[in-house]
Amino acid sequence: EAQVTQNPRYLITVTGKKLTVTCSQNMNHEYMSWYRQDPGLGLRQIYYSMNVEVTDKGDVPEGYKVSRKEKRNFPLILESPSPNQTSLYFCASSIRQGKGMNTEAFFGQGTRLTVV
Amino acid sequence: AQSVTQPDIHITVSEGASLELRCNYSYGATPYLFWYVQSPGQGLQLLLKYFSGDTLVQGIKGFEAEFKRSQSSFNLRKPSVHWSDAAEYFCAVGAPGNTPLVFGKGTRLSVIA
């Protein structure tokens, strides 16, 4: 089954304790992205990756890191989490089709992170 | 840069009534357009998409959307809403170059009896 898998689904952590949210896709997609979703703000892109070893900042990259060592995996790293990073996080992957534009994104189930 | 506007933050409709959710985009050429639905506690699911051709596209769950280039719009419609349609709906536009999709802020749909 084609899917994007995020882990964990729920996470409560303390300020400053490094954490990693994993994301894996089995569709051989080139593009992967991380979004955070906050009430009234919709989905905001954190980082994206065009392919292995190619990553770039989205709209709200501060406080986050990513890596893309393999095509299928795109972990999100919070080196020193703070309470303002409490949010719902989504990983997504997509293929590219014509004119360089991306086709539809496939989303993971989300990770609800609480930083206390 | 491309952008998407969903003018309605929250809409309430009665079960069985028709529905239209608005989406306006800003992009210089013909975009790729999408509607996603997010049920409570779930990820985003693709409802329908427009790439080219017929401007009226059919999606899952009885939804359809119409691309109107002159109005830069891609409104989502359903003739008869069911209680299970209560969710948040996101419009998205395919961006040029190597950037992924750009999403609107979403419209929350409530369905009352």
mmCIF file of C-alpha atoms in Angstrom:
data_model
loop_
_atom_site.group_PDB
_atom_site.id
_atom_site.type_symbol
_atom_site.label_atom_id
_atom_site.label_comp_id
_atom_site.label_asym_id
_atom_site.label_seq_id
_atom_site.Cartn_x
_atom_site.Cartn_y
_atom_site.Cartn_z
ATOM 1 C CA GLU A 1 0.000 0.000 0.000
ATOM 2 C CA ALA A 2 1.317 3.430 -1.000
ATOM 3 C CA GLN A 3 1.771 5.511 2.083
ATOM 4 C CA VAL A 4 3.686 8.075 4.071
ATOM 5 C CA THR A 5 4.478 6.915 7.581
ATOM 6 C CA GLN A 6 5.303 9.248 10.435
ATOM 7 C CA ASN A 7 6.433 8.322 13.903
ATOM 8 C CA PRO A 8 5.568 8.939 16.604
ATOM 9 C CA ARG A 9 1.922 9.995 16.301
ATOM 10 C CA TYR A 10 1.973 11.730 19.672
ATOM 11 C CA LEU A 11 4.888 13.115 21.619
ATOM 12 C CA ILE A 12 5.172 15.126 24.810
ATOM 13 C CA THR A 13 8.633 16.404 25.623
ATOM 14 C CA VAL A 14 10.383 19.008 27.722
ATOM 15 C CA THR A 15 12.041 22.194 26.582
ATOM 16 C CA GLY A 16 15.535 21.648 25.252
ATOM 17 C CA LYS A 17 15.428 17.878 24.858
ATOM 18 C CA LYS A 18 16.402 16.962 21.308
ATOM 19 C CA LEU A 19 13.898 14.929 19.366
ATOM 20 C CA THR A 20 13.448 13.444 15.914
ATOM 21 C CA VAL A 21 10.220 12.771 14.067
ATOM 22 C CA THR A 22 10.682 10.176 11.368
ATOM 23 C CA CYS A 23 9.002 10.143 7.977
ATOM 24 C CA SER A 24 9.179 7.427 5.368
ATOM 25 C CA GLN A 25 7.458 6.999 1.996
ATOM 26 C CA ASN A 26 7.260 3.909 -0.201
ATOM 27 C CA MET A 27 6.259 5.596 -3.475
ATOM 28 C CA ASN A 28 9.749 6.492 -4.742
ATOM 29 C CA HIS A 29 8.773 10.169 -4.712
ATOM 30 C CA GLU A 30 11.445 12.767 -5.322
ATOM 31 C CA TYR A 31 9.882 15.522 -3.238
ATOM 32 C CA MET A 32 9.277 15.466 0.471
ATOM 33 C CA SER A 33 8.121 18.232 2.772
ATOM 34 C CA TRP A 34 7.403 18.999 6.382
ATOM 35 C CA TYR A 35 4.500 21.205 7.433
ATOM 36 C CA ARG A 36 3.214 22.410 10.721
ATOM 37 C CA GLN A 37 -0.451 23.106 11.275
ATOM 38 C CA ASP A 38 -1.633 25.626 13.832
ATOM 39 C CA PRO A 39 -5.165 26.937 14.463
ATOM 40 C CA GLY A 40 -5.953 29.911 12.243
ATOM 41 C CA LEU A 41 -2.668 29.635 10.373
ATOM 42 C CA GLY A 42 -3.326 26.606 8.201
ATOM 43 C CA LEU A 43 -0.416 24.580 6.892
ATOM 44 C CA ARG A 44 2.976 26.229 6.861
ATOM 45 C CA GLN A 45 5.920 24.617 5.213
ATOM 46 C CA ILE A 46 8.998 24.071 7.366
ATOM 47 C CA TYR A 47 11.482 22.428 5.010
ATOM 48 C CA TYR A 48 11.348 20.593 1.745
ATOM 49 C CA SER A 49 13.624 18.319 -0.216
ATOM 50 C CA MET A 50 13.818 18.010 -3.977
ATOM 51 C CA ASN A 51 15.875 14.814 -3.869
ATOM 52 C CA VAL A 52 18.550 12.998 -1.897
ATOM 53 C CA GLU A 53 20.994 15.417 -0.263
ATOM 54 C CA VAL A 54 18.978 18.423 -1.539
ATOM 55 C CA THR A 55 17.015 20.328 1.085
ATOM 56 C CA ASP A 56 15.769 23.882 1.373
ATOM 57 C CA LYS A 57 13.961 26.112 3.822
ATOM 58 C CA GLY A 58 10.250 26.646 3.683
ATOM 59 C CA ASP A 59 8.299 29.442 5.323
ATOM 60 C CA VAL A 60 9.030 28.656 8.985
ATOM 61 C CA PRO A 61 12.391 26.830 9.239
ATOM 62 C CA GLU A 62 13.703 28.373 12.466
ATOM 63 C CA GLY A 63 14.358 25.798 15.168
ATOM 64 C CA TYR A 64 14.204 22.820 12.827
ATOM 65 C CA LYS A 65 16.642 20.691 10.882
ATOM 66 C CA VAL A 66 16.122 18.015 8.270
ATOM 67 C CA SER A 67 18.214 15.538 6.356
ATOM 68 C CA ARG A 68 17.670 13.484 3.205
ATOM 69 C CA LYS A 69 20.265 10.738 3.095
ATOM 70 C CA GLU A 70 17.933 8.269 1.404
ATOM 71 C CA LYS A 71 15.102 8.896 -1.018
ATOM 72 C CA ARG A 72 12.458 7.297 1.185
ATOM 73 C CA ASN A 73 13.288 8.999 4.513
ATOM 74 C CA PHE A 74 13.030 12.619 5.568
ATOM 75 C CA PRO A 75 13.381 13.046 9.345
ATOM 76 C CA LEU A 76 12.553 16.291 11.126
ATOM 77 C CA ILE A 77 14.915 17.206 13.937
ATOM 78 C CA LEU A 78 14.277 19.635 16.763
ATOM 79 C CA GLU A 79 17.655 20.218 18.399
ATOM 80 C CA SER A 80 16.300 22.239 21.310
ATOM 81 C CA PRO A 81 12.507 22.244 21.299
ATOM 82 C CA SER A 82 10.619 25.177 22.755
ATOM 83 C CA PRO A 83 6.940 25.549 23.712
ATOM 84 C CA ASN A 84 6.214 27.590 20.566
ATOM 85 C CA GLN A 85 6.974 24.459 18.565
ATOM 86 C CA THR A 86 3.957 22.742 20.062
ATOM 87 C CA SER A 87 1.986 21.918 16.955
ATOM 88 C CA LEU A 88 0.642 19.271 14.619
ATOM 89 C CA TYR A 89 3.276 18.204 12.116
ATOM 90 C CA PHE A 90 2.739 16.595 8.736
ATOM 91 C CA CYS A 91 5.173 14.982 6.380
ATOM 92 C CA ALA A 92 4.245 14.836 2.707
ATOM 93 C CA SER A 93 5.726 13.420 -0.472
ATOM 94 C CA SER A 94 4.982 14.099 -4.119
ATOM 95 C CA ILE A 95 6.226 13.417 -7.633
ATOM 96 C CA ARG A 96 6.975 16.013 -10.237
ATOM 97 C CA GLN A 97 5.045 16.175 -13.485
ATOM 98 C CA GLY A 98 5.538 18.514 -16.397
ATOM 99 C CA LYS A 99 6.811 22.109 -16.294
ATOM 100 C CA GLY A 100 8.631 21.405 -13.073
ATOM 101 C CA MET A 101 5.466 21.632 -11.018
ATOM 102 C CA ASN A 102 4.601 19.113 -8.385
ATOM 103 C CA THR A 103 1.591 16.913 -8.556
ATOM 104 C CA GLU A 104 -0.525 16.113 -5.552
ATOM 105 C CA ALA A 105 1.077 15.545 -2.200
ATOM 106 C CA PHE A 106 0.504 12.441 -0.121
ATOM 107 C CA PHE A 107 0.375 13.091 3.577
ATOM 108 C CA GLY A 108 1.287 11.161 6.658
ATOM 109 C CA GLN A 109 -1.149 10.857 9.539
ATOM 110 C CA GLY A 110 0.495 13.616 11.513
ATOM 111 C CA THR A 111 2.518 13.950 14.715
ATOM 112 C CA ARG A 112 1.053 15.936 17.550
ATOM 113 C CA LEU A 113 3.953 17.420 19.493
ATOM 114 C CA THR A 114 3.646 19.116 22.867
ATOM 115 C CA VAL A 115 6.666 20.862 24.355
ATOM 116 C CA VAL A 116 6.340 21.747 28.047
ATOM 117 C CA ALA B 1 5.052 34.043 -5.851
ATOM 118 C CA GLN B 2 1.942 31.937 -5.999
ATOM 119 C CA SER B 3 -0.669 32.200 -3.282
ATOM 120 C CA VAL B 4 -4.016 30.731 -2.347
ATOM 121 C CA THR B 5 -6.877 32.443 -0.542
ATOM 122 C CA GLN B 6 -9.789 30.718 1.083
ATOM 123 C CA PRO B 7 -12.052 33.605 2.094
ATOM 124 C CA ASP B 8 -14.258 31.633 4.468
ATOM 125 C CA ILE B 9 -12.729 30.489 7.729
ATOM 126 C CA HIS B 10 -15.821 28.622 8.910
ATOM 127 C CA ILE B 11 -19.036 27.616 7.162
ATOM 128 C CA THR B 12 -22.079 25.933 8.653
ATOM 129 C CA VAL B 13 -24.611 24.151 6.468
ATOM 130 C CA SER B 14 -27.604 21.957 7.133
ATOM 131 C CA GLU B 15 -27.447 18.299 6.258
ATOM 132 C CA GLY B 16 -28.845 17.811 2.764
ATOM 133 C CA ALA B 17 -28.143 21.382 1.697
ATOM 134 C CA SER B 18 -25.757 22.273 -1.083
ATOM 135 C CA LEU B 19 -22.217 23.438 -0.395
ATOM 136 C CA GLU B 20 -19.732 25.711 -2.095
ATOM 137 C CA LEU B 21 -16.292 26.426 -0.677
ATOM 138 C CA ARG B 22 -14.366 29.224 -2.281
ATOM 139 C CA CYS B 23 -10.754 29.221 -3.391
ATOM 140 C CA ASN B 24 -8.870 31.958 -5.245
ATOM 141 C CA TYR B 25 -5.322 31.605 -6.414
ATOM 142 C CA SER B 26 -2.618 33.873 -7.691
ATOM 143 C CA TYR B 27 -0.318 32.474 -10.338
ATOM 144 C CA GLY B 28 0.830 33.703 -13.733
ATOM 145 C CA ALA B 29 0.076 30.621 -15.792
ATOM 146 C CA THR B 30 -2.366 27.742 -15.615
ATOM 147 C CA PRO B 31 -1.722 26.113 -12.277
ATOM 148 C CA TYR B 32 -2.229 22.650 -10.925
ATOM 149 C CA LEU B 33 -5.035 22.929 -8.370
ATOM 150 C CA PHE B 34 -6.106 20.622 -5.578
ATOM 151 C CA TRP B 35 -8.642 20.254 -2.835
ATOM 152 C CA TYR B 36 -7.798 18.282 0.285
ATOM 153 C CA VAL B 37 -9.969 17.292 3.234
ATOM 154 C CA GLN B 38 -8.820 16.785 6.793
ATOM 155 C CA SER B 39 -11.158 14.961 9.126
ATOM 156 C CA PRO B 40 -10.620 15.454 12.866
ATOM 157 C CA GLY B 41 -7.454 13.720 14.027
ATOM 158 C CA GLN B 42 -6.544 12.635 10.526
ATOM 159 C CA GLY B 43 -4.068 13.564 7.846
ATOM 160 C CA LEU B 44 -4.998 15.275 4.601
ATOM 161 C CA GLN B 45 -6.756 13.311 1.899
ATOM 162 C CA LEU B 46 -6.923 14.392 -1.727
ATOM 163 C CA LEU B 47 -10.484 15.086 -2.894
ATOM 164 C CA LEU B 48 -9.790 16.129 -6.460
ATOM 165 C CA LYS B 49 -7.273 17.800 -8.713
ATOM 166 C CA TYR B 50 -7.130 19.892 -11.878
ATOM 167 C CA PHE B 51 -4.202 19.797 -14.269
ATOM 168 C CA SER B 52 -5.701 20.700 -17.643
ATOM 169 C CA GLY B 53 -8.652 19.984 -19.946
ATOM 170 C CA ASP B 54 -12.234 19.941 -18.739
ATOM 171 C CA THR B 55 -12.633 22.719 -16.218
ATOM 172 C CA LEU B 56 -15.210 20.796 -14.174
ATOM 173 C CA VAL B 57 -13.534 18.006 -12.270
ATOM 174 C CA GLN B 58 -15.124 15.247 -10.272
ATOM 175 C CA GLY B 59 -13.632 13.933 -7.082
ATOM 176 C CA ILE B 60 -14.303 11.449 -4.371
ATOM 177 C CA LYS B 61 -17.204 11.533 -1.915
ATOM 178 C CA GLY B 62 -19.463 13.303 -4.411
ATOM 179 C CA PHE B 63 -17.421 16.509 -4.598
ATOM 180 C CA GLU B 64 -16.699 18.503 -7.725
ATOM 181 C CA ALA B 65 -14.787 21.691 -8.466
ATOM 182 C CA GLU B 66 -14.757 24.145 -11.334
ATOM 183 C CA PHE B 67 -11.688 25.961 -12.603
ATOM 184 C CA LYS B 68 -12.475 29.478 -13.797
ATOM 185 C CA ARG B 69 -9.435 31.140 -15.258
ATOM 186 C CA SER B 70 -11.123 34.533 -15.627
ATOM 187 C CA GLN B 71 -11.856 34.614 -11.908
ATOM 188 C CA SER B 72 -8.695 32.788 -10.747
ATOM 189 C CA SER B 73 -10.968 30.502 -8.807
ATOM 190 C CA PHE B 74 -11.325 26.809 -8.090
ATOM 191 C CA ASN B 75 -14.446 26.475 -5.960
ATOM 192 C CA LEU B 76 -15.456 23.185 -4.408
ATOM 193 C CA ARG B 77 -19.087 22.075 -4.536
ATOM 194 C CA LYS B 78 -21.328 19.307 -3.330
ATOM 195 C CA PRO B 79 -25.057 19.124 -4.094
ATOM 196 C CA SER B 80 -26.116 17.518 -0.826
ATOM 197 C CA VAL B 81 -23.967 17.590 2.301
ATOM 198 C CA HIS B 82 -23.807 14.661 4.707
ATOM 199 C CA TRP B 83 -22.949 14.919 8.382
ATOM 200 C CA SER B 84 -19.738 12.988 7.695
ATOM 201 C CA ASP B 85 -18.528 15.849 5.477
ATOM 202 C CA ALA B 86 -17.816 17.945 8.566
ATOM 203 C CA ALA B 87 -14.069 18.550 8.317
ATOM 204 C CA GLU B 88 -11.488 21.115 7.319
ATOM 205 C CA TYR B 89 -10.944 21.708 3.622
ATOM 206 C CA PHE B 90 -7.770 23.002 2.052
ATOM 207 C CA CYS B 91 -7.224 24.355 -1.425
ATOM 208 C CA ALA B 92 -3.689 24.103 -2.845
ATOM 209 C CA VAL B 93 -1.845 25.284 -5.935
ATOM 210 C CA GLY B 94 1.068 23.687 -7.727
ATOM 211 C CA ALA B 95 4.016 26.056 -7.776
ATOM 212 C CA PRO B 96 6.520 26.618 -10.572
ATOM 213 C CA GLY B 97 10.100 25.466 -10.366
ATOM 214 C CA ASN B 98 11.058 23.139 -7.584
ATOM 215 C CA THR B 99 8.869 24.276 -4.721
ATOM 216 C CA PRO B 100 6.105 22.028 -3.443
ATOM 217 C CA LEU B 101 2.435 22.870 -3.122
ATOM 218 C CA VAL B 102 1.162 26.069 -1.529
ATOM 219 C CA PHE B 103 -1.886 25.679 0.683
ATOM 220 C CA GLY B 104 -4.670 27.998 1.679
ATOM 221 C CA LYS B 105 -5.443 28.500 5.370
ATOM 222 C CA GLY B 106 -8.399 26.184 5.217
ATOM 223 C CA THR B 107 -12.171 26.351 5.643
ATOM 224 C CA ARG B 108 -13.801 24.501 8.490
ATOM 225 C CA LEU B 109 -17.146 22.982 7.577
ATOM 226 C CA SER B 110 -19.751 22.250 10.226
ATOM 227 C CA VAL B 111 -22.900 20.288 9.374
ATOM 228 C CA ILE B 112 -26.045 20.664 11.435
ATOM 229 C CA ALA B 113 -29.142 18.518 11.465
#
